[in-house]
Short mmCIF file of C-alpha atoms in Angstrom, two decimals:
data_model
loop_
_atom_site.label_atom_id
_atom_site.label_comp_id
_atom_site.label_asym_id
_atom_site.label_seq_id
_atom_site.Cartn_x
_atom_site.Cartn_y
_atom_site.Cartn_z
CA UNK A 1 -7.59 18.48 -44.28
CA UNK A 2 -8.09 21.25 -41.76
CA UNK A 3 -6.55 20.55 -38.41
CA UNK A 4 -9.79 21.21 -36.55
CA UNK A 5 -11.50 18.41 -38.52
CA UNK A 6 -8.74 15.95 -37.87
CA UNK A 7 -9.30 12.91 -35.68
CA UNK A 8 -7.86 9.45 -35.52
CA UNK A 9 -10.94 8.22 -37.37
CA UNK A 10 -10.59 10.79 -40.13
CA UNK A 11 -7.07 9.56 -40.81
CA UNK A 12 -8.51 6.22 -41.91
CA UNK A 13 -5.81 4.52 -39.97
CA UNK A 14 -6.05 0.76 -39.74
CA UNK A 15 -7.83 -0.47 -36.64
CA UNK A 16 -5.53 -0.77 -33.71
CA UNK A 17 -5.07 -4.34 -32.56
CA UNK A 18 -6.05 -5.60 -29.15
CA UNK A 19 -3.66 -7.65 -27.11
CA UNK A 20 -4.13 -10.58 -24.78
CA UNK A 21 -1.87 -10.73 -21.74
CA UNK A 22 0.33 -13.81 -21.38
CA UNK A 23 -1.51 -16.85 -20.03
CA UNK A 24 0.73 -17.12 -16.97
CA UNK A 25 0.20 -13.52 -15.88
CA UNK A 26 -2.81 -14.19 -13.62
CA UNK A 27 -1.10 -17.04 -11.70
CA UNK A 28 1.85 -14.70 -11.12
CA UNK A 29 -0.41 -11.88 -9.92
CA UNK A 30 -2.40 -14.25 -7.68
CA UNK A 31 0.83 -15.65 -6.20
CA UNK A 32 2.19 -12.14 -5.57
CA UNK A 33 -1.09 -11.15 -3.91
CA UNK A 34 -1.14 -14.24 -1.69
CA UNK A 35 2.48 -13.61 -0.72
CA UNK A 36 1.68 -10.02 0.22
CA UNK A 37 -1.42 -11.11 2.12
CA UNK A 38 0.58 -13.68 4.10
CA UNK A 39 3.29 -11.22 5.04
CA UNK A 40 0.64 -8.65 5.98
CA UNK A 41 -1.11 -11.26 8.13
CA UNK A 42 2.20 -12.09 9.81
CA UNK A 43 2.90 -8.41 10.46
CA UNK A 44 -0.66 -7.93 11.71
CA UNK A 45 -0.37 -10.97 13.98
CA UNK A 46 2.93 -9.68 15.37
CA UNK A 47 1.44 -6.25 15.99
CA UNK A 48 -1.68 -7.76 17.57
CA UNK A 49 0.45 -10.01 19.76
CA UNK A 50 2.61 -7.11 20.93
CA UNK A 51 -0.49 -5.00 21.57
CA UNK A 52 -2.11 -7.90 23.44
CA UNK A 53 0.91 -8.37 25.66
CA UNK A 54 1.06 -4.64 26.38
CA UNK A 55 -2.67 -4.62 27.16
CA UNK A 56 -2.32 -7.60 29.48
CA UNK A 57 0.56 -5.95 31.27
CA UNK A 58 -1.62 -2.90 31.88
CA UNK A 59 -4.94 -4.63 32.47
CA UNK A 60 -4.06 -7.65 34.62
CA UNK A 61 -3.02 -5.75 37.74
CA UNK A 62 -6.21 -3.69 37.39
CA UNK A 63 -8.36 -6.78 36.83
CA UNK A 64 -6.98 -8.32 39.98
CA UNK A 65 -8.43 -5.34 41.80
CA UNK A 66 -7.26 -3.90 45.04
CA UNK A 67 -5.43 -6.39 47.21
CA UNK A 68 -5.50 -4.89 50.70
CA UNK A 69 -3.65 -7.70 52.45
CA UNK A 70 -0.87 -7.82 49.84
CA UNK A 71 -0.59 -4.06 49.89
CA UNK A 72 -0.70 -3.94 53.68
CA UNK A 73 1.95 -6.64 53.87
CA UNK A 74 4.16 -4.76 51.42
CA UNK A 75 3.69 -1.60 53.45
CA UNK A 76 4.64 -3.45 56.64
CA UNK A 77 7.76 -4.83 54.94
CA UNK A 78 8.77 -1.38 53.67
CA UNK A 79 8.21 0.05 57.11
CA UNK A 80 10.22 -2.78 58.63
CA UNK A 81 13.19 -2.11 56.36
CA UNK A 82 13.09 1.59 57.15
CA UNK A 83 12.98 0.93 60.89
CA UNK A 84 15.83 -1.56 60.56
CA UNK A 85 18.00 1.05 58.86
CA UNK A 86 17.07 3.64 61.46
CA UNK A 87 17.87 1.26 64.32
CA UNK A 88 21.17 0.23 62.74
CA UNK A 89 22.20 3.89 62.59
CA UNK A 90 21.30 4.37 66.25
CA UNK A 91 22.92 1.07 67.31
CA UNK A 92 26.19 2.13 65.78
CA UNK A 93 26.51 4.59 68.68
CA UNK A 94 25.73 2.11 71.45
CA UNK A 95 25.08 -1.55 72.29
CA UNK A 96 21.69 -2.99 71.41
CA UNK A 97 19.64 -4.28 74.34
CA UNK A 98 20.19 -8.08 74.65
CA UNK A 99 16.65 -9.03 75.60
CA UNK A 100 15.25 -7.06 72.66
CA UNK A 101 17.55 -8.90 70.30
CA UNK A 102 16.25 -12.20 71.57
CA UNK A 103 12.68 -11.08 71.10
CA UNK A 104 13.48 -9.82 67.57
CA UNK A 105 15.10 -13.17 66.66
CA UNK A 106 11.99 -14.98 67.93
CA UNK A 107 9.68 -12.91 65.71
CA UNK A 108 11.95 -13.42 62.71
CA UNK A 109 12.04 -17.19 63.31
CA UNK A 110 8.24 -17.25 63.44
CA UNK A 111 8.07 -15.21 60.22
CA UNK A 112 10.47 -17.55 58.45
CA UNK A 113 8.50 -20.57 59.59
CA UNK A 114 5.25 -18.99 58.37
CA UNK A 115 6.78 -18.35 54.94
CA UNK A 116 8.25 -21.86 54.81
CA UNK A 117 4.88 -23.52 55.29
CA UNK A 118 3.22 -21.13 52.78
CA UNK A 119 1.32 -19.26 55.40
CA UNK A 120 -1.50 -16.92 54.42
CA UNK A 121 -1.00 -13.17 54.38
CA UNK A 122 -3.42 -12.92 57.26
CA UNK A 123 -1.00 -15.01 59.35
CA UNK A 124 2.17 -13.28 58.20
CA UNK A 125 1.02 -9.65 58.47
CA UNK A 126 0.66 -9.68 62.28
CA UNK A 127 4.21 -11.03 62.57
CA UNK A 128 5.57 -8.18 60.45
CA UNK A 129 3.50 -5.79 62.57
CA UNK A 130 5.00 -7.29 65.74
CA UNK A 131 8.50 -6.91 64.29
CA UNK A 132 7.82 -3.28 63.43
CA UNK A 133 6.40 -2.56 66.88
CA UNK A 134 9.49 -4.03 68.49
CA UNK A 135 11.84 -2.10 66.16
CA UNK A 136 9.93 1.11 66.91
CA UNK A 137 10.26 0.45 70.64
CA UNK A 138 13.98 -0.18 70.29
CA UNK A 139 14.40 3.04 68.32
CA UNK A 140 12.47 4.91 71.01
CA UNK A 141 14.68 3.41 73.72
CA UNK A 142 17.85 4.29 71.82
CA UNK A 143 16.59 7.79 71.21
CA UNK A 144 15.76 8.20 74.91
CA UNK A 145 19.11 6.69 75.93
CA UNK A 146 17.38 4.10 78.15
CA UNK A 147 16.81 0.31 78.19
CA UNK A 148 13.73 -1.58 77.12
CA UNK A 149 11.91 -3.19 79.97
CA UNK A 150 9.04 -5.55 79.34
CA UNK A 151 6.60 -6.28 82.12
CA UNK B 1 -0.68 -12.68 -28.53
CA UNK B 2 -2.36 -10.20 -30.88
CA UNK B 3 -5.89 -11.26 -31.66
CA UNK B 4 -6.48 -9.03 -34.60
CA UNK B 5 -8.11 -5.69 -35.09
CA UNK B 6 -11.57 -5.13 -33.73
CA UNK B 7 -13.08 -1.97 -32.34
CA UNK B 8 -10.51 0.57 -31.21
CA UNK B 9 -11.90 1.23 -27.75
CA UNK B 10 -10.66 -1.15 -25.12
CA UNK B 11 -13.12 -3.33 -23.21
CA UNK B 12 -13.47 -1.36 -19.98
CA UNK B 13 -17.16 -0.82 -20.80
CA UNK B 14 -17.89 -4.43 -19.92
CA UNK B 15 -19.86 -4.97 -16.79
CA UNK B 16 -19.28 -7.16 -13.78
CA UNK B 17 -22.18 -8.51 -11.77
CA UNK B 18 -22.66 -7.32 -8.22
CA UNK B 19 -22.35 -10.85 -6.81
CA UNK B 20 -18.81 -11.14 -8.18
CA UNK B 21 -17.95 -7.68 -6.88
CA UNK B 22 -19.30 -8.52 -3.43
CA UNK B 23 -17.33 -11.76 -3.35
CA UNK B 24 -14.22 -9.91 -4.50
CA UNK B 25 -14.68 -7.38 -1.70
CA UNK B 26 -14.61 -10.30 0.73
CA UNK B 27 -11.27 -11.40 -0.72
CA UNK B 28 -12.57 -14.37 -2.73
CA UNK B 29 -9.75 -15.20 -5.16
CA UNK B 30 -12.13 -16.86 -7.65
CA UNK B 31 -14.05 -13.59 -7.89
CA UNK B 32 -10.78 -11.72 -8.45
CA UNK B 33 -9.91 -14.23 -11.16
CA UNK B 34 -13.30 -13.62 -12.82
CA UNK B 35 -12.70 -9.86 -12.79
CA UNK B 36 -9.26 -10.44 -14.28
CA UNK B 37 -10.80 -12.55 -17.04
CA UNK B 38 -13.25 -9.75 -17.84
CA UNK B 39 -10.85 -6.80 -17.86
CA UNK B 40 -7.27 -8.03 -18.28
CA UNK B 41 -7.40 -7.75 -22.05
CA UNK B 42 -8.64 -4.15 -21.91
CA UNK B 43 -6.03 -3.31 -19.32
CA UNK B 44 -3.18 -4.94 -21.23
CA UNK B 45 -4.26 -3.44 -24.55
CA UNK B 46 -4.42 0.07 -23.13
CA UNK B 47 -1.01 -0.37 -21.51
CA UNK B 48 0.44 -1.69 -24.77
CA UNK B 49 -0.95 1.26 -26.72
CA UNK B 50 0.49 3.75 -24.29
CA UNK B 51 3.80 2.04 -23.57
CA UNK B 52 4.36 -0.05 -26.70
CA UNK B 53 6.30 -2.60 -24.69
CA UNK B 54 5.05 -6.04 -23.62
CA UNK B 55 7.12 -6.30 -20.43
CA UNK B 56 6.11 -2.83 -19.25
CA UNK B 57 2.46 -3.55 -20.11
CA UNK B 58 2.63 -6.76 -18.04
CA UNK B 59 3.98 -4.75 -15.12
CA UNK B 60 1.07 -2.35 -15.49
CA UNK B 61 -1.49 -5.18 -15.50
CA UNK B 62 0.12 -6.74 -12.42
CA UNK B 63 0.21 -3.39 -10.65
CA UNK B 64 -3.41 -2.61 -11.53
CA UNK B 65 -4.83 -5.94 -10.37
CA UNK B 66 -2.79 -6.00 -7.16
CA UNK B 67 -4.09 -2.50 -6.41
CA UNK B 68 -7.61 -3.52 -7.40
CA UNK B 69 -7.58 -6.49 -5.00
CA UNK B 70 -6.53 -4.21 -2.16
CA UNK B 71 -8.75 -1.27 -3.03
CA UNK B 72 -11.94 -3.05 -4.07
CA UNK B 73 -13.17 -2.94 -0.47
CA UNK B 74 -13.34 0.83 -0.79
CA UNK B 75 -14.99 0.75 -4.25
CA UNK B 76 -18.53 2.03 -3.60
CA UNK B 77 -19.89 1.77 -7.13
CA UNK B 78 -20.18 5.53 -7.72
CA UNK B 79 -18.58 5.06 -11.14
CA UNK B 80 -18.83 1.95 -13.35
CA UNK B 81 -16.30 -0.65 -12.26
CA UNK B 82 -14.62 -0.68 -15.68
CA UNK B 83 -14.15 3.09 -15.58
CA UNK B 84 -12.60 2.80 -12.12
CA UNK B 85 -10.25 0.09 -13.39
CA UNK B 86 -9.38 2.17 -16.45
CA UNK B 87 -8.35 5.05 -14.21
CA UNK B 88 -6.10 2.68 -12.26
CA UNK B 89 -4.60 1.49 -15.57
CA UNK B 90 -3.93 5.01 -16.86
CA UNK B 91 -2.29 6.00 -13.59
CA UNK B 92 -0.17 2.84 -13.56
CA UNK B 93 0.88 3.44 -17.19
CA UNK B 94 1.88 7.03 -16.39
CA UNK B 95 3.87 5.72 -13.41
CA UNK B 96 5.61 3.28 -15.77
CA UNK B 97 6.48 6.08 -18.18
CA UNK B 98 7.88 8.10 -15.30
CA UNK B 99 9.85 5.12 -14.00
CA UNK B 100 11.34 4.62 -17.44
CA UNK B 101 12.09 8.34 -17.66
CA UNK B 102 9.95 8.46 -20.77
CA UNK B 103 8.00 11.48 -19.68
CA UNK B 104 9.30 13.91 -22.17
CA UNK B 105 9.24 17.67 -22.37
CA UNK B 106 6.08 19.38 -21.30
CA UNK B 107 6.52 21.98 -24.00
CA UNK B 108 4.53 20.80 -27.05
CA UNK B 109 6.99 22.52 -29.38
CA UNK B 110 9.99 20.68 -27.96
CA UNK B 111 8.02 17.50 -27.60
CA UNK B 112 7.79 17.10 -31.36
CA UNK B 113 11.12 18.69 -32.25
CA UNK B 114 13.04 15.49 -31.66
CA UNK B 115 10.95 13.41 -34.00
CA UNK B 116 11.19 15.75 -36.95
CA UNK B 117 13.78 13.55 -38.65
CA UNK B 118 11.71 10.44 -38.12
CA UNK B 119 8.93 11.71 -40.36
CA UNK B 120 10.44 9.83 -43.26
CA UNK B 121 8.50 6.60 -42.99
CA UNK B 122 9.99 3.21 -43.10
CA UNK B 123 7.84 1.40 -45.66
CA UNK B 124 7.73 -1.92 -43.81
CA UNK B 125 5.71 -0.63 -40.85
CA UNK B 126 3.93 2.34 -42.38
CA UNK B 127 0.73 0.32 -42.76
CA UNK B 128 0.74 -0.66 -39.11
CA UNK B 129 -1.33 1.71 -36.99
CA UNK B 130 0.30 0.44 -33.83
CA UNK B 131 3.78 1.09 -35.22
CA UNK B 132 2.79 4.60 -36.31
CA UNK B 133 1.40 5.29 -32.87
CA UNK B 134 4.66 4.20 -31.27
CA UNK B 135 6.59 6.77 -33.29
CA UNK B 136 4.90 9.55 -31.36
CA UNK B 137 6.59 10.79 -28.19
CA UNK B 138 5.16 8.97 -25.13
CA UNK B 139 3.34 12.04 -23.81
CA UNK B 140 1.75 12.70 -27.20
CA UNK B 141 0.80 9.03 -27.52
CA UNK B 142 -0.79 9.15 -24.09
CA UNK B 143 -2.90 12.19 -25.00
CA UNK B 144 -3.90 10.68 -28.34
CA UNK B 145 -4.85 7.28 -26.92
CA UNK B 146 -6.77 8.70 -23.99
CA UNK B 147 -8.66 11.30 -26.01
CA UNK B 148 -9.25 9.50 -29.28
CA UNK B 149 -9.63 5.93 -28.10
CA UNK B 150 -10.65 6.03 -24.45
CA UNK B 151 -12.93 9.05 -24.60
CA UNK B 152 -11.12 11.30 -22.13
CA UNK B 153 -12.19 14.93 -22.42
CA UNK B 154 -9.64 17.75 -22.55
CA UNK B 155 -10.84 18.77 -19.11
CA UNK B 156 -9.97 15.30 -17.76
CA UNK B 157 -6.61 15.38 -19.53
CA UNK B 158 -5.92 18.83 -18.08
CA UNK B 159 -6.57 17.42 -14.59
CA UNK B 160 -4.40 14.40 -15.31
CA UNK B 161 -1.42 16.43 -16.49
CA UNK B 162 -1.96 19.40 -14.21
CA UNK B 163 -2.09 21.64 -17.28
CA UNK B 164 -4.65 23.72 -19.11
CA UNK B 165 -7.09 22.25 -21.62
CA UNK B 166 -5.33 24.07 -24.44
CA UNK B 167 -2.18 22.12 -23.56
CA UNK B 168 -3.69 18.73 -24.41
CA UNK B 169 -5.52 20.25 -27.38
CA UNK B 170 -2.20 21.47 -28.73
CA UNK B 171 -0.50 18.10 -28.25
CA UNK B 172 -3.43 16.23 -29.77
CA UNK B 173 -3.54 18.47 -32.81
CA UNK B 174 0.20 18.11 -33.42
CA UNK B 175 0.01 14.34 -32.95
CA UNK B 176 -2.79 14.00 -35.48
CA UNK B 177 -0.99 16.29 -37.90
CA UNK B 178 2.13 14.15 -37.53
CA UNK B 179 0.21 10.94 -38.14
CA UNK B 180 -1.46 12.54 -41.14
CA UNK B 181 1.91 13.52 -42.61
CA UNK B 182 3.32 10.04 -42.08
CA UNK B 183 0.31 8.51 -43.78
CA UNK B 184 0.63 10.96 -46.70
CA UNK B 185 4.26 10.01 -47.08
CA UNK B 186 3.20 6.39 -47.15
CA UNK B 187 0.58 7.04 -49.84
CA UNK B 188 3.09 8.97 -51.94
CA UNK B 189 5.63 6.19 -51.57
CA UNK B 190 3.09 3.58 -52.60
CA UNK B 191 1.98 5.59 -55.65
CA UNK B 192 5.57 6.11 -56.62
CA UNK B 193 6.17 2.39 -56.26
CA UNK B 194 3.17 1.60 -58.48
CA UNK B 195 4.34 4.00 -61.19
CA UNK B 196 7.83 2.59 -61.14
CA UNK B 197 6.76 -1.05 -61.22
CA UNK B 198 6.97 -2.73 -64.67
CA UNK B 199 3.68 -3.47 -66.46
#
C-alpha cells in the first residue's frame, strides 16, 4: 500500500472501543466544584467586606457633610493650645497676673461644667472663644511688659 | 467499563438544548449534570485514546468539566458546544502528557527511533486496536487520534503544536506506516501458526 493512500480506515483495524467514565466521577467533580465555589464565595465576601469597610471609612465623613460648629470648635481648641504654649513661654520670664489667672480658672470651670452636662457645641464654643480672648490679652500684656486691667 | 466497539469518532457531535445551556450558565448544577451525562463518555474516550491510562483520563475529565462549569458563562455559541468541549479535552490531555513528561521528541525521526525494537508484535494484543495505538509514542498517538478519529485538519494540528503542516503530515504518515507493519507482522504470524498447526 502506498503511504499516501494509507489511513486508519484502510488498515482495517478493529474498531476502537469507547469507554465510560467511572460512575462516581461526576459526584467527585460536583463536590470539587462546590468546594471551589464556596472558597471563592468566602474570598469574595472577605474582599467585599474589606472594600466596604474602606469605602465607609472614606465616605462617612463626606456623607456627614461640613460640620461648621465642630470644625469651629476644633479650631478654637487648637488656637487655645497654641496660645497656652505661647503664654507659658512668656510666663517663664515673669509672674502671671493674679487677676487674669482667676478669670482664666473661671472660664475653665464653666467649660468643664458645660462638657459635664453634655452641653451643645453652640454653648461650648463661646467659652473657648472667651478663653482664647483672655489668653491673647495676657500674651499682649506680657509682650508689652504691663499688667492687665479690666474696667 | 468498556462498552464495546461502535463508531470510532467520539460523541462530541451530540447536541445540547439551549435551555440546558442557559441553565448551566446560571450555575444550575442539574444542568451541569445533564451536560456531563451527554459528553462525559466522549471526553473520557478521547482522553483514554490519547493517554491510554484510566487514572489520567479521569483527571482529564475532571479538569475539563471543572473548566467548563467556570467558562460556560463566556461560551457564546459561535462553535457547536461539543466542539468547544472537545477543544477543552484535547488541551487538557496535552497538559496531562506534559505533566507526565510524556511529550517526546519533536523530531519525527527521533520520535519513532525508540520504538523500532517494539515492532515485533506480541501476539496476545496484536488484534486489539487500542493496544496497537498505545504502542505509538504519545505525540504520534495524539496526531493520529486527532486527525484520523476526531477530524482535525493538518492546519489545526499545526496550530496546536506550533509547527508546520508538513510536521503533522510526517508524523501521521510514519504512525500509519508503523501500524501497517505491526498488522502485517500479525498476519504473517497468524498464517505461520495456521501452517504449523496439525490437521
